[in-house]
Coordinates of C-alpha atoms in Angstrom, one line a residue:
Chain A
X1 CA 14.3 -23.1 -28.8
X2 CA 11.6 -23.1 -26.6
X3 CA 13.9 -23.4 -23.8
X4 CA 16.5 -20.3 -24.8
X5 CA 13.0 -18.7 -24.8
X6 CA 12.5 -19.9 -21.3
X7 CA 15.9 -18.2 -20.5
X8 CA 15.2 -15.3 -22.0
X9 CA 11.6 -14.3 -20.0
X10 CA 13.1 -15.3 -16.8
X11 CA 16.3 -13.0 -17.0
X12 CA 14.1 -10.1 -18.3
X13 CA 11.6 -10.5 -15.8
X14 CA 14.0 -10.2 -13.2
X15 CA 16.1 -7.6 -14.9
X16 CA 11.6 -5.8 -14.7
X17 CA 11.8 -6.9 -10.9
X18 CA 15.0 -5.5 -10.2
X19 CA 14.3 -1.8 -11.7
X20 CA 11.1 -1.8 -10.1
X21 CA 12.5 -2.3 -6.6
X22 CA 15.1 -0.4 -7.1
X23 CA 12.3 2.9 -8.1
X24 CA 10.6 1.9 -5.6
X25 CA 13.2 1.9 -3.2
X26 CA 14.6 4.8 -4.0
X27 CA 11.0 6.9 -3.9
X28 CA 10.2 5.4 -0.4
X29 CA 13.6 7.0 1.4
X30 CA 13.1 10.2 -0.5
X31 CA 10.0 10.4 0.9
X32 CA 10.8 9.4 4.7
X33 CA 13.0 12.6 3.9
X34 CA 10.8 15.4 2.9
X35 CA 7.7 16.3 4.4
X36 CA 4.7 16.1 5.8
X37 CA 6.0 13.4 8.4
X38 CA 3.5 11.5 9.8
X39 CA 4.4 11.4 13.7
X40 CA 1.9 9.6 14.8
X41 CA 2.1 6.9 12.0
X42 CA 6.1 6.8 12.9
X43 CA 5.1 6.4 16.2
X44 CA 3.0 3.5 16.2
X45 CA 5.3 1.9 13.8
X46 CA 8.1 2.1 16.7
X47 CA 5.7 0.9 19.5
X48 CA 4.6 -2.3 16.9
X49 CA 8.2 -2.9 16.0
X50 CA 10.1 -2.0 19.0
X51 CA 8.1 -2.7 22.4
X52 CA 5.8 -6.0 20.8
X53 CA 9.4 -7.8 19.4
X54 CA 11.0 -7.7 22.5
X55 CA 9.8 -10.8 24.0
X56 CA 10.9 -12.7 20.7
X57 CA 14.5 -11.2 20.4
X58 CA 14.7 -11.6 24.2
X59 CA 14.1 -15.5 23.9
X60 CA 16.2 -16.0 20.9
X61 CA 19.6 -13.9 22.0
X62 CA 18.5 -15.5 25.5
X63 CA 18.9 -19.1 24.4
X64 CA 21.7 -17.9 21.5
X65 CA 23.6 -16.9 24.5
X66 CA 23.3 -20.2 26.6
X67 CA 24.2 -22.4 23.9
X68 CA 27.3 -20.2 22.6
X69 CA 28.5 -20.7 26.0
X70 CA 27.9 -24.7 26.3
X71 CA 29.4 -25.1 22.5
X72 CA 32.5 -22.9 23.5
X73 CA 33.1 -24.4 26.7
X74 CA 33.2 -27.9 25.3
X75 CA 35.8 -26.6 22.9
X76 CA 37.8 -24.7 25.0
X77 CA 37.7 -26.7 27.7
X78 CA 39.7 -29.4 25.6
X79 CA 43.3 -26.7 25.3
X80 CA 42.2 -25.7 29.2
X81 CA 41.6 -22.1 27.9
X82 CA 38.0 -21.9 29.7
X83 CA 38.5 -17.9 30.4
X84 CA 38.3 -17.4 26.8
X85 CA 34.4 -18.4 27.0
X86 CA 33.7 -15.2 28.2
X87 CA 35.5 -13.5 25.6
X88 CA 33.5 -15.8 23.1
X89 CA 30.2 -15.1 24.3
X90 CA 30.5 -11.4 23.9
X91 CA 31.7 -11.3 20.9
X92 CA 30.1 -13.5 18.7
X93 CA 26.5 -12.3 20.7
X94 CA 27.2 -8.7 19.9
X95 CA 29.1 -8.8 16.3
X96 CA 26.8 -11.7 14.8
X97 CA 24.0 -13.1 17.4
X98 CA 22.2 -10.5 18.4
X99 CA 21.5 -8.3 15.1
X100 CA 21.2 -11.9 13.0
X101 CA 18.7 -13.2 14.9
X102 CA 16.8 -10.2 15.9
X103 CA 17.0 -9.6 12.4
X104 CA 15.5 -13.0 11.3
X105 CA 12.5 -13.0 14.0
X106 CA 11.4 -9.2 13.4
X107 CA 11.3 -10.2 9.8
X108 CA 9.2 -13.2 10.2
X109 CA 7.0 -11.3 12.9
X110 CA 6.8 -7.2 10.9
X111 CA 7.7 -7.9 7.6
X112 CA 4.8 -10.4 6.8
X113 CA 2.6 -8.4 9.0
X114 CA 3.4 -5.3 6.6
X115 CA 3.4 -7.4 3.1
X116 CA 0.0 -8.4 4.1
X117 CA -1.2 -4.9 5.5
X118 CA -0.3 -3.2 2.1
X119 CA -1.2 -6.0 0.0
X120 CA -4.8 -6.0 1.7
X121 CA -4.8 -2.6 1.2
X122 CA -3.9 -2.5 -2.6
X123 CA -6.3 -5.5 -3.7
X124 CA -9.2 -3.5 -1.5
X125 CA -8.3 -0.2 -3.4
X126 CA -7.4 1.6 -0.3
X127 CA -3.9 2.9 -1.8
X128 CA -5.3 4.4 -5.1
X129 CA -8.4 5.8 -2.3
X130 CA -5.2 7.4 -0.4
X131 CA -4.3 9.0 -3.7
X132 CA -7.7 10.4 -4.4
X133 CA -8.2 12.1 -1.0
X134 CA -4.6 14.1 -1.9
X135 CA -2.3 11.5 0.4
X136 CA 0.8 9.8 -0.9
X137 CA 1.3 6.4 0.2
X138 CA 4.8 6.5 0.6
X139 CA 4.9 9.2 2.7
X140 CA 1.5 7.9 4.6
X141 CA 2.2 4.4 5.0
X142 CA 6.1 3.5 3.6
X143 CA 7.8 6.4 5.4
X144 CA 6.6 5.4 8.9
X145 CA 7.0 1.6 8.7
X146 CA 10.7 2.4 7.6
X147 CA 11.6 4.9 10.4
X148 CA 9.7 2.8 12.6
X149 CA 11.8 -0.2 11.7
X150 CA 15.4 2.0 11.6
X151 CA 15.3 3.2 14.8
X152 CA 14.0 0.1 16.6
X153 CA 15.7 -2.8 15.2
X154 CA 19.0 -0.8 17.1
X155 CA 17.7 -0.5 20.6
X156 CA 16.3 -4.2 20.0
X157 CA 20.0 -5.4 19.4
X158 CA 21.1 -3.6 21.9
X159 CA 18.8 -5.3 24.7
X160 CA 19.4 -8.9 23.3
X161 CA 23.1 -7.8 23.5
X162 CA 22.4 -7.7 27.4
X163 CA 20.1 -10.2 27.6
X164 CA 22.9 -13.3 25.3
X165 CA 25.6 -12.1 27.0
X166 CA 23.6 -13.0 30.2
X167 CA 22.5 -15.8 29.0
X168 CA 26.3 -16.9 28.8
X169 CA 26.6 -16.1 32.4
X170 CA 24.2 -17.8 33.0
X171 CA 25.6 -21.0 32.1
X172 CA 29.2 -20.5 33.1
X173 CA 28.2 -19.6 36.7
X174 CA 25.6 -21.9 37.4
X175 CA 25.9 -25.1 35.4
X176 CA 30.0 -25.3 34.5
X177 CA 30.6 -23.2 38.2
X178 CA 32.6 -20.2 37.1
X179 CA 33.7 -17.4 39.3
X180 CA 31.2 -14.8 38.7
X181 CA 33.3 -11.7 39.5
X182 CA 36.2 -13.4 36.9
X183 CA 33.6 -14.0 34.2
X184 CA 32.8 -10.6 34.3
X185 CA 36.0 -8.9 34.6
X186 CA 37.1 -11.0 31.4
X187 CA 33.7 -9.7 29.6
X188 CA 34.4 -6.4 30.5
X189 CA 38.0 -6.6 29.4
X190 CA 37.3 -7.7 25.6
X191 CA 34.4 -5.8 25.4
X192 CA 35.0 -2.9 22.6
X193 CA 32.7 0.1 21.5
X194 CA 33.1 -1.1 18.0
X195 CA 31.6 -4.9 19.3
X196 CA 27.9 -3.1 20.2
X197 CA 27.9 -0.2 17.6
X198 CA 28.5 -2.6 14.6
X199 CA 26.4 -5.3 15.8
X200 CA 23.7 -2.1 16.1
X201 CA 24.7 -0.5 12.5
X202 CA 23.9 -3.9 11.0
X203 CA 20.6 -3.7 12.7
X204 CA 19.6 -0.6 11.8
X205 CA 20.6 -1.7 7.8
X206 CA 18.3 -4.9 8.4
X207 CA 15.3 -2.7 9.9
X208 CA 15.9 -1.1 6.5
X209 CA 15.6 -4.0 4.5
X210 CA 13.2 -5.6 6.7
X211 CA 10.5 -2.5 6.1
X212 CA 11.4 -2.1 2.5
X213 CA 10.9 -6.2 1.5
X214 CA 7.8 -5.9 3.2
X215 CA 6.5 -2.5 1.9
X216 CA 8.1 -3.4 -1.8
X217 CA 5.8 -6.6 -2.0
X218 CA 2.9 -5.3 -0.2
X219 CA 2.0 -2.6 -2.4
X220 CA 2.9 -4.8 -5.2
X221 CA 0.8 -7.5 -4.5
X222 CA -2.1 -8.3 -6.8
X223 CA -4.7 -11.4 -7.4
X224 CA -6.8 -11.0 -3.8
X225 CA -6.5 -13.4 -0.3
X226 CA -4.0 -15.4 -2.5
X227 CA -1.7 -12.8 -3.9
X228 CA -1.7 -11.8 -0.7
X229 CA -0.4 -14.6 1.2
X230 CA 2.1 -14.5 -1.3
X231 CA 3.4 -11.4 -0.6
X232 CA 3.8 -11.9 3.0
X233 CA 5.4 -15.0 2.2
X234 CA 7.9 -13.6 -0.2
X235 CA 8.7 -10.3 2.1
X236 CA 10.1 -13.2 4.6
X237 CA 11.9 -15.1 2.6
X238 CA 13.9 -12.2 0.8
X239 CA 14.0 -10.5 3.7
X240 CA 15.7 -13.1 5.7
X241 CA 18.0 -14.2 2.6
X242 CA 19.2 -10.2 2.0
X243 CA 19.9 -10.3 5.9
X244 CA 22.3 -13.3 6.2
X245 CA 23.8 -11.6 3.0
X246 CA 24.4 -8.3 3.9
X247 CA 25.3 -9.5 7.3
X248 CA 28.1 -11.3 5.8
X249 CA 29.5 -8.3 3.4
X250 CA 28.9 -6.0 6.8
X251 CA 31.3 -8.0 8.5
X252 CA 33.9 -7.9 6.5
X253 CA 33.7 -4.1 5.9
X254 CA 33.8 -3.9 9.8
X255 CA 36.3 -5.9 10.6
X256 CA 38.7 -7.2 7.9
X257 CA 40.4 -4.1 7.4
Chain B
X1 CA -17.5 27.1 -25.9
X2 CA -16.1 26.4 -22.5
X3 CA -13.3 24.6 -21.9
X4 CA -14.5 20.9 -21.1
X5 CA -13.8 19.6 -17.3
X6 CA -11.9 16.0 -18.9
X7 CA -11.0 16.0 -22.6
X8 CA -9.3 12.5 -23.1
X9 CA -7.4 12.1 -26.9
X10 CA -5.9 9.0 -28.8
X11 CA -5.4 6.8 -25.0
X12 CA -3.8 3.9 -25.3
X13 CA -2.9 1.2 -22.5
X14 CA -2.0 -2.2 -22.8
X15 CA -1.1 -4.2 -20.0
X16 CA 1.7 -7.1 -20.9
X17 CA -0.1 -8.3 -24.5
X18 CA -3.5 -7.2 -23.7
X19 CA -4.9 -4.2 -25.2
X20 CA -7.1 -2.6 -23.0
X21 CA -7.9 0.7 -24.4
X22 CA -6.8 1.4 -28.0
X23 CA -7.2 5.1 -29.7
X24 CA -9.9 5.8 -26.7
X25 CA -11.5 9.4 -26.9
X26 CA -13.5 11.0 -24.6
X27 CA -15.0 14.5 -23.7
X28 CA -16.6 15.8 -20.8
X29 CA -18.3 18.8 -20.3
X30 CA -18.4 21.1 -17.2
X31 CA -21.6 20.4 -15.0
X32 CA -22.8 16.9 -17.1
X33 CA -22.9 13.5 -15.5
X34 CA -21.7 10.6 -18.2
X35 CA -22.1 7.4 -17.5
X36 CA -19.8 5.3 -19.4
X37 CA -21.9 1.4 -19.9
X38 CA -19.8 -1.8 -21.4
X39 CA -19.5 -5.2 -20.7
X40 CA -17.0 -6.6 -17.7
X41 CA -13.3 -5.7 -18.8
X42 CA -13.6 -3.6 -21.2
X43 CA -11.7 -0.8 -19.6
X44 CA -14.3 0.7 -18.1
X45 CA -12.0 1.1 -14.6
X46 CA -8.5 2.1 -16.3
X47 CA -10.6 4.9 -18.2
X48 CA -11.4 6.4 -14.8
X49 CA -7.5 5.6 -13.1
X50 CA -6.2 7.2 -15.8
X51 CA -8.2 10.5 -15.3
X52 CA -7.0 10.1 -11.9
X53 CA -3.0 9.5 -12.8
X54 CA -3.4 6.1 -11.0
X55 CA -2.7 4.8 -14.3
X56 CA -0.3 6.3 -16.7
X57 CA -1.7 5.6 -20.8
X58 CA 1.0 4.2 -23.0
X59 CA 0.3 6.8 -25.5
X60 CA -2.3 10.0 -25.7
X61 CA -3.0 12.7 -23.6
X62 CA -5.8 13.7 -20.7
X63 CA -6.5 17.0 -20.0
X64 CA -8.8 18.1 -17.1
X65 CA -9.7 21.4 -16.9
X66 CA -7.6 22.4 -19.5
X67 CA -4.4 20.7 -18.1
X68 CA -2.6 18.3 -19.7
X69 CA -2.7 15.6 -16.7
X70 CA 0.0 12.8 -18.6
X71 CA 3.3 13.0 -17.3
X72 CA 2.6 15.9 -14.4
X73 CA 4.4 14.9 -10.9
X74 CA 2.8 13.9 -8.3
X75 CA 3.4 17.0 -6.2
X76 CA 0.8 18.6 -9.0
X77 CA -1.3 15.3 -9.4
X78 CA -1.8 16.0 -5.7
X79 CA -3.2 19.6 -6.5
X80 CA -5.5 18.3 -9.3
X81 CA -6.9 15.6 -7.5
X82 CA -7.7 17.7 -4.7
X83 CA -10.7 18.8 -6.7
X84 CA -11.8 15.4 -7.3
X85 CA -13.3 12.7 -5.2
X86 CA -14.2 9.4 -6.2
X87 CA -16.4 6.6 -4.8
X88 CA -14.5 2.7 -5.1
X89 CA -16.8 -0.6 -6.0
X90 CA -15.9 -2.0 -2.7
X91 CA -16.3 1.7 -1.1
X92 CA -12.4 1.1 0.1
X93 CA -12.4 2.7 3.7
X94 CA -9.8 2.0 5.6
X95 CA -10.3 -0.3 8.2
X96 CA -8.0 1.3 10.7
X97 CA -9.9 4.5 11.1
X98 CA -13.1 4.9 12.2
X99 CA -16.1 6.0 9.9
X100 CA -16.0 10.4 10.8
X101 CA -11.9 9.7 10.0
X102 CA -12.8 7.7 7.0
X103 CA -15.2 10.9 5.5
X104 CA -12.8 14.0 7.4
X105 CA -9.4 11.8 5.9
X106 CA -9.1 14.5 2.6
X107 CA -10.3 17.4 5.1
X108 CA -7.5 16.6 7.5
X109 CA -4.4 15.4 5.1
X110 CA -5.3 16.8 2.3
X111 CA -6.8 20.3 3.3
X112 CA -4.8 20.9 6.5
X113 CA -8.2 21.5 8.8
X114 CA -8.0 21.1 12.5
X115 CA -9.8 17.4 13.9
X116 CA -12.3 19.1 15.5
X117 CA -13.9 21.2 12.6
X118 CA -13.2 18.5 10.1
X119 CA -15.1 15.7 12.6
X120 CA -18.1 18.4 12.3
X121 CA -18.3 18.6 7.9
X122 CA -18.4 14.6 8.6
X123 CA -21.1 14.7 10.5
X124 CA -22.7 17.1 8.3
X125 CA -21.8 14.8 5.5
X126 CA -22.7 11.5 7.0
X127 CA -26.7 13.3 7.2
X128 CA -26.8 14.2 3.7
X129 CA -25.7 10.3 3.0
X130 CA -28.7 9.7 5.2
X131 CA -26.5 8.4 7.9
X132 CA -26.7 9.8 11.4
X133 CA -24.1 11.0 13.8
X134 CA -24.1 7.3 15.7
X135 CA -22.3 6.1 12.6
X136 CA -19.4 7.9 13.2
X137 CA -18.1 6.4 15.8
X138 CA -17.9 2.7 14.3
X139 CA -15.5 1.3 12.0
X140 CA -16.3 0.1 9.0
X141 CA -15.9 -3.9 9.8
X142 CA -19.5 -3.2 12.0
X143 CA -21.0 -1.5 8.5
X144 CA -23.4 -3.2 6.1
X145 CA -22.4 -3.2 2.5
X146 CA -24.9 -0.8 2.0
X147 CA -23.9 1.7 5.0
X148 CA -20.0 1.4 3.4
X149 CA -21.2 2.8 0.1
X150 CA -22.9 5.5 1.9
X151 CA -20.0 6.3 3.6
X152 CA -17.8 6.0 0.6
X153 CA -19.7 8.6 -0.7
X154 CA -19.5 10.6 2.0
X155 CA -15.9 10.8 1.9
X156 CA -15.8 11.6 -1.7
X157 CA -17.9 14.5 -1.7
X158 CA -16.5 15.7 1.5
X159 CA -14.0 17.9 0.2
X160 CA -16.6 19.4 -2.4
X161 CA -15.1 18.4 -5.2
X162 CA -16.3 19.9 -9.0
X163 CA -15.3 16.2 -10.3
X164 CA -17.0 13.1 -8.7
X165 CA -16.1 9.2 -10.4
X166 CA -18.2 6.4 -9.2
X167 CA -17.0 2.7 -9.3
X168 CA -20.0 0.8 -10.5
X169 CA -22.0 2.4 -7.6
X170 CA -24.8 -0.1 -7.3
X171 CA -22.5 -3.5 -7.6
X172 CA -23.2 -5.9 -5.0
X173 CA -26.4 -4.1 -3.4
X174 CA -30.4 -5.6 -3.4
X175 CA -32.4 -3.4 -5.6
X176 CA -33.8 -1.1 -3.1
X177 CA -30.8 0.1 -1.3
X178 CA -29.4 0.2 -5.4
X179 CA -32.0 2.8 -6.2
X180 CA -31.5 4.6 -2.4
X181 CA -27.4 5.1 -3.4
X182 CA -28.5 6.3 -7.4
X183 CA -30.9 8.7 -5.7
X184 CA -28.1 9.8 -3.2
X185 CA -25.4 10.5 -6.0
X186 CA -27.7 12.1 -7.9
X187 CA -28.7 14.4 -5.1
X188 CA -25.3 14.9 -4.0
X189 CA -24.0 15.5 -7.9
X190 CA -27.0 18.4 -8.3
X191 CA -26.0 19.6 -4.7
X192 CA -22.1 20.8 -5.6
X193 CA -23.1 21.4 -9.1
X194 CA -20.6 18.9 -9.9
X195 CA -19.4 17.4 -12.9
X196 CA -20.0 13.2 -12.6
X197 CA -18.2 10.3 -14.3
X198 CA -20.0 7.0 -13.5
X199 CA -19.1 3.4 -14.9
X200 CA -21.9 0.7 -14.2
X201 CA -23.1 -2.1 -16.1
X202 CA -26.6 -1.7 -14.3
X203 CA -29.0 0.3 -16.8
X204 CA -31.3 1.1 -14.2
X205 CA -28.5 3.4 -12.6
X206 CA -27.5 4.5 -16.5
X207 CA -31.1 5.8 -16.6
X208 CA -31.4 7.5 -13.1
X209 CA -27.5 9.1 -12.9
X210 CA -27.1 9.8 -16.5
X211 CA -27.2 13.2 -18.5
X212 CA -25.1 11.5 -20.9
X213 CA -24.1 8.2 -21.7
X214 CA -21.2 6.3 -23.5
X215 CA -20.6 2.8 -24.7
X216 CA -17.5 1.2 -24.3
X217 CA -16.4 -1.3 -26.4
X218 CA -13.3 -3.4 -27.1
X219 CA -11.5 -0.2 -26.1
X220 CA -13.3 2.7 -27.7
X221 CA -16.4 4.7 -27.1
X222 CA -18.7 3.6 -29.6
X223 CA -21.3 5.2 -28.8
X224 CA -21.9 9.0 -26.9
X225 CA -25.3 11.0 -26.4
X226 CA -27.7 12.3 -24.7
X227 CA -29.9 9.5 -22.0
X228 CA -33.1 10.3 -23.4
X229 CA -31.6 8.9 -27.0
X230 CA -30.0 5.6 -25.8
X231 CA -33.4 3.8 -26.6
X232 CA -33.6 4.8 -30.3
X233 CA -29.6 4.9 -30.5
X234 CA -29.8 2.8 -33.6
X235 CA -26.3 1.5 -33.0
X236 CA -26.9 -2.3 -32.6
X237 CA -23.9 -2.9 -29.8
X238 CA -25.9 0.0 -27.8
X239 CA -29.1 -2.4 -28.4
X240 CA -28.2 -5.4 -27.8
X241 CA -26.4 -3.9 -24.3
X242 CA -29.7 -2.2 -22.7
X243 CA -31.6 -5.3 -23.9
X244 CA -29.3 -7.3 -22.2
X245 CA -29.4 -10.5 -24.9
X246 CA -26.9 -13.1 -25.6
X247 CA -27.5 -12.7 -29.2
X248 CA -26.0 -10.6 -30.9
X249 CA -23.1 -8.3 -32.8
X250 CA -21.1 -8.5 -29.1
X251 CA -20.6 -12.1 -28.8
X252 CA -19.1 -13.5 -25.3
X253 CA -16.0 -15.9 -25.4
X254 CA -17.7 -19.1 -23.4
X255 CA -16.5 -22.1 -24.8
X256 CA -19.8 -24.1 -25.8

């Protein structure tokens, strides 16, 4: 009995977990909708997200780009099809590389750093002192961190496109000696709008989920340092997981048709 | 007779299987200061979130001047809690702004007043804390525990509110600088002619703050008068509380 019990409190606790994200979701885009906007907050958000990720997206599309080419080229090179390398490189860095990884390492790097910002505030009472001085902390602190996280995680994908499919080059020119001008023309040539814009939709949808995981168990988060830590660690780790999800079902809505 | 500034019916709030208040009543006149004294978790703090609409009771209703406060949106919480400030037991600046931001934060979101004049009522409001204008420049990682509370204070009585709540005021400070912050919230309370809502376990800040005081007990007042009567209050919880003994009617759960 006492295991049907068991059952029973997990699946209702969840079913508790679910409703309250989904409020909680639904509350935070209304408010990055109506006013006041916090500029200056959105602002700062974008400079944290955007300009201090770039180094890590540009080392992991960087080095997701070399080894794409190395793996292709061993395959390729086997049915002597080695000008379909190029062809590789740019689309798997653009539909699935870039935005996955970009995804993955601005999670680990803003979403903990957000979880842990809120929670921090919430256990030190500064979100119910936002509410006494007449500020709502969705509008104040959610709002922001979501733009913030929309609009970069785009442009972010859209550098590490440049930077893998480089990175291919890279290899193919100067370690398996390919004709640069012929690598290029046979990027150029298989390279569709639909390759970056999706590849930059899907970023913009993890930016969103990013923000929201971290925000959701931030402002949650109870129990001090410890509950704390916990939140950051749980914003990653659903984060990431929803990513590799949703990157999956976004896929197949772009491109099985 | 006046309408009172909080007038709290029939609360009730449980959180998961734990009852924290239960059939909690609770008036509060314009212009008094009641200081609400009980032991560690009895409610003391949800009494004052839920005059706040941080908290929403399971049952019951609050009505601050006049206004019933339970189920309003936040777009009208907002307009309520404008007139109110409150001081937090770990003062709860935020750490990203610096201390004149931290005071002008209500002037500037809430109250729509330019930097500039705003920075100025901080300053002004930072003196009467007894703090001077070299504060306001630091952030509040540099401030003593004692400086924070000042500051705290500060901020909640920047916007002149007619309803002040302090959150166990005195926790956490030596004796002197406890006595320096009752005097200050006295002061500050006489100053705006405001009405206070303190919760403290500390009787020596009962004494100095209160006009009133109320017992809390296992989720009810159980005792509400006058200051000057708490001493002859013939109610043996009340007692037994300002004595401060292990014996007797409340009886702690420590396992022997």
């Amino acid at each position: 009995m006492d295991f049907i019990n068991l059952i029973g409190r997990v699946f209702l606790n969840f079913l508790q977990s679910m409703g309250r994200f989904a409020i909680f979701g639904a509350k935070s885009v209304y408010n990055c909708f109506t006013p006041p906007f916090y500029f200056r907050s959105i602002a700062a958000q974008m400079v944290e997200i955007g300009f201090y990720s770039l180094p890590v997206v540009a080392l992991t599309t960087l080095f997701a780009g070399l080894v794409i080419a190395l793996q292709s080229y061993a395959g390729f090179t086997k049915f002597s099809a080695e000008g379909a390398v190029a062809m590789v490189v740019e689309l798997s860095v653009t539909r699935e590389l870039a935005p996955v990884m970009a995804g993955l390492m601005v999670a680990g790097r803003i979403g903990a750093a957000m979880a842990a910002e809120l929670g921090t505030m919430r256990v030190t009472e500064q979100i119910d002192a936002l509410y006494t001085l007449s500020t709502n902390p969705f509008k104040y602190l959610i709002a922001p961190r979501i733009w913030g996280a929309v609009l970069m995680m785009p442009i972010l994908v859209f550098i590490g496109d440049i930077i893998g499919i480089y990175g291919g080059y890279l290899v193919c020119v100067y370690k398996l000696g390919f004709n640069p001008s012929t690598y290029i023309s046979n990027t150029w040539e298989y390279l569709q709008y639909m390759d970056i814009v999706s590849g930059m939709v899907k970023a913009a949808v993890f930016g969103l989920i990013i923000a929201l995981m971290g925000c959701y168990n931030g402002y949650y988060s109870k129990g001090g340092a410890q509950g704390v830590g916990a939140a950051a660690t749980n914003a990653v780790v659903t984060a990431s997981i929803l990513i590799l999800i949703t990157n999956y079902m976004l896929t197949e809505l772009f491109f099985m048709k | 007779m006046a309408t009172p500034k909080v007038e709290m019916k029939h609360i009730y709030k449980s959180f998961g299987s734990k009852k924290v208040l239960e059939d909690f009543s609770l008036t509060v006149n314009k212009g008094e200061s009641l200081v609400i004294i009980g032991g560690s978790g009895t409610g003391k703090s949800v009494t004052i979130k839920s005059i706040l609409g941080l908290l929403k009771p399971d049952k019951g209703s609050i009505k601050v001047d006049g206004k019933e406060i339970v189920g309003m949106s936040s777009k009208e919480l907002e307009e309520v809690n404008s007139r109110s400030g409150m001081l937090f037991q770990g003062a709860a600046l935020f750490d990203s702004l610096n201390v004149w931001r931290n005071v002008a934060f209500g002037l500037i979101q809430g109250k729509k007043l330019k930097p500039k004049e705003a920075r100025e009522i901080a300053i002004e409001k930072l003196k009467d804390v007894g703090l001077s204008s070299d504060v306001a420049e630091l952030f509040p990682d540099e401030l003593s525990g004692g400086m924070k509370k000042r500051v705290g204070l500060a901020r909640a009585i920047a916007g002149n509110p007619e309803l002040i709540f302090f959150d166990e005021p005195t926790t956490g400070l030596d004796p002197i600088m406890s006595d320096v912050i009752n005097d200050l919230i006295k002061r500050c309370v006489d100053d705006l002619g405001a009405t206070a809502i303190t919760i403290t376990h500390d009787m020596a800040s009962a004494r100095k703050i209160a006009s009133k005081v109320a017992m809390l007990y296992q989720g009810k007042i159980i005792w509400h008068g006058d200051v000057k009567d708490i001493d002859n209050s013939g109610n043996p919880y009340v007692e037994q509380f300002i004595s401060g003994k292990a014996e007797g009617p409340i009886q702690m759960e420590v396992r022997k």
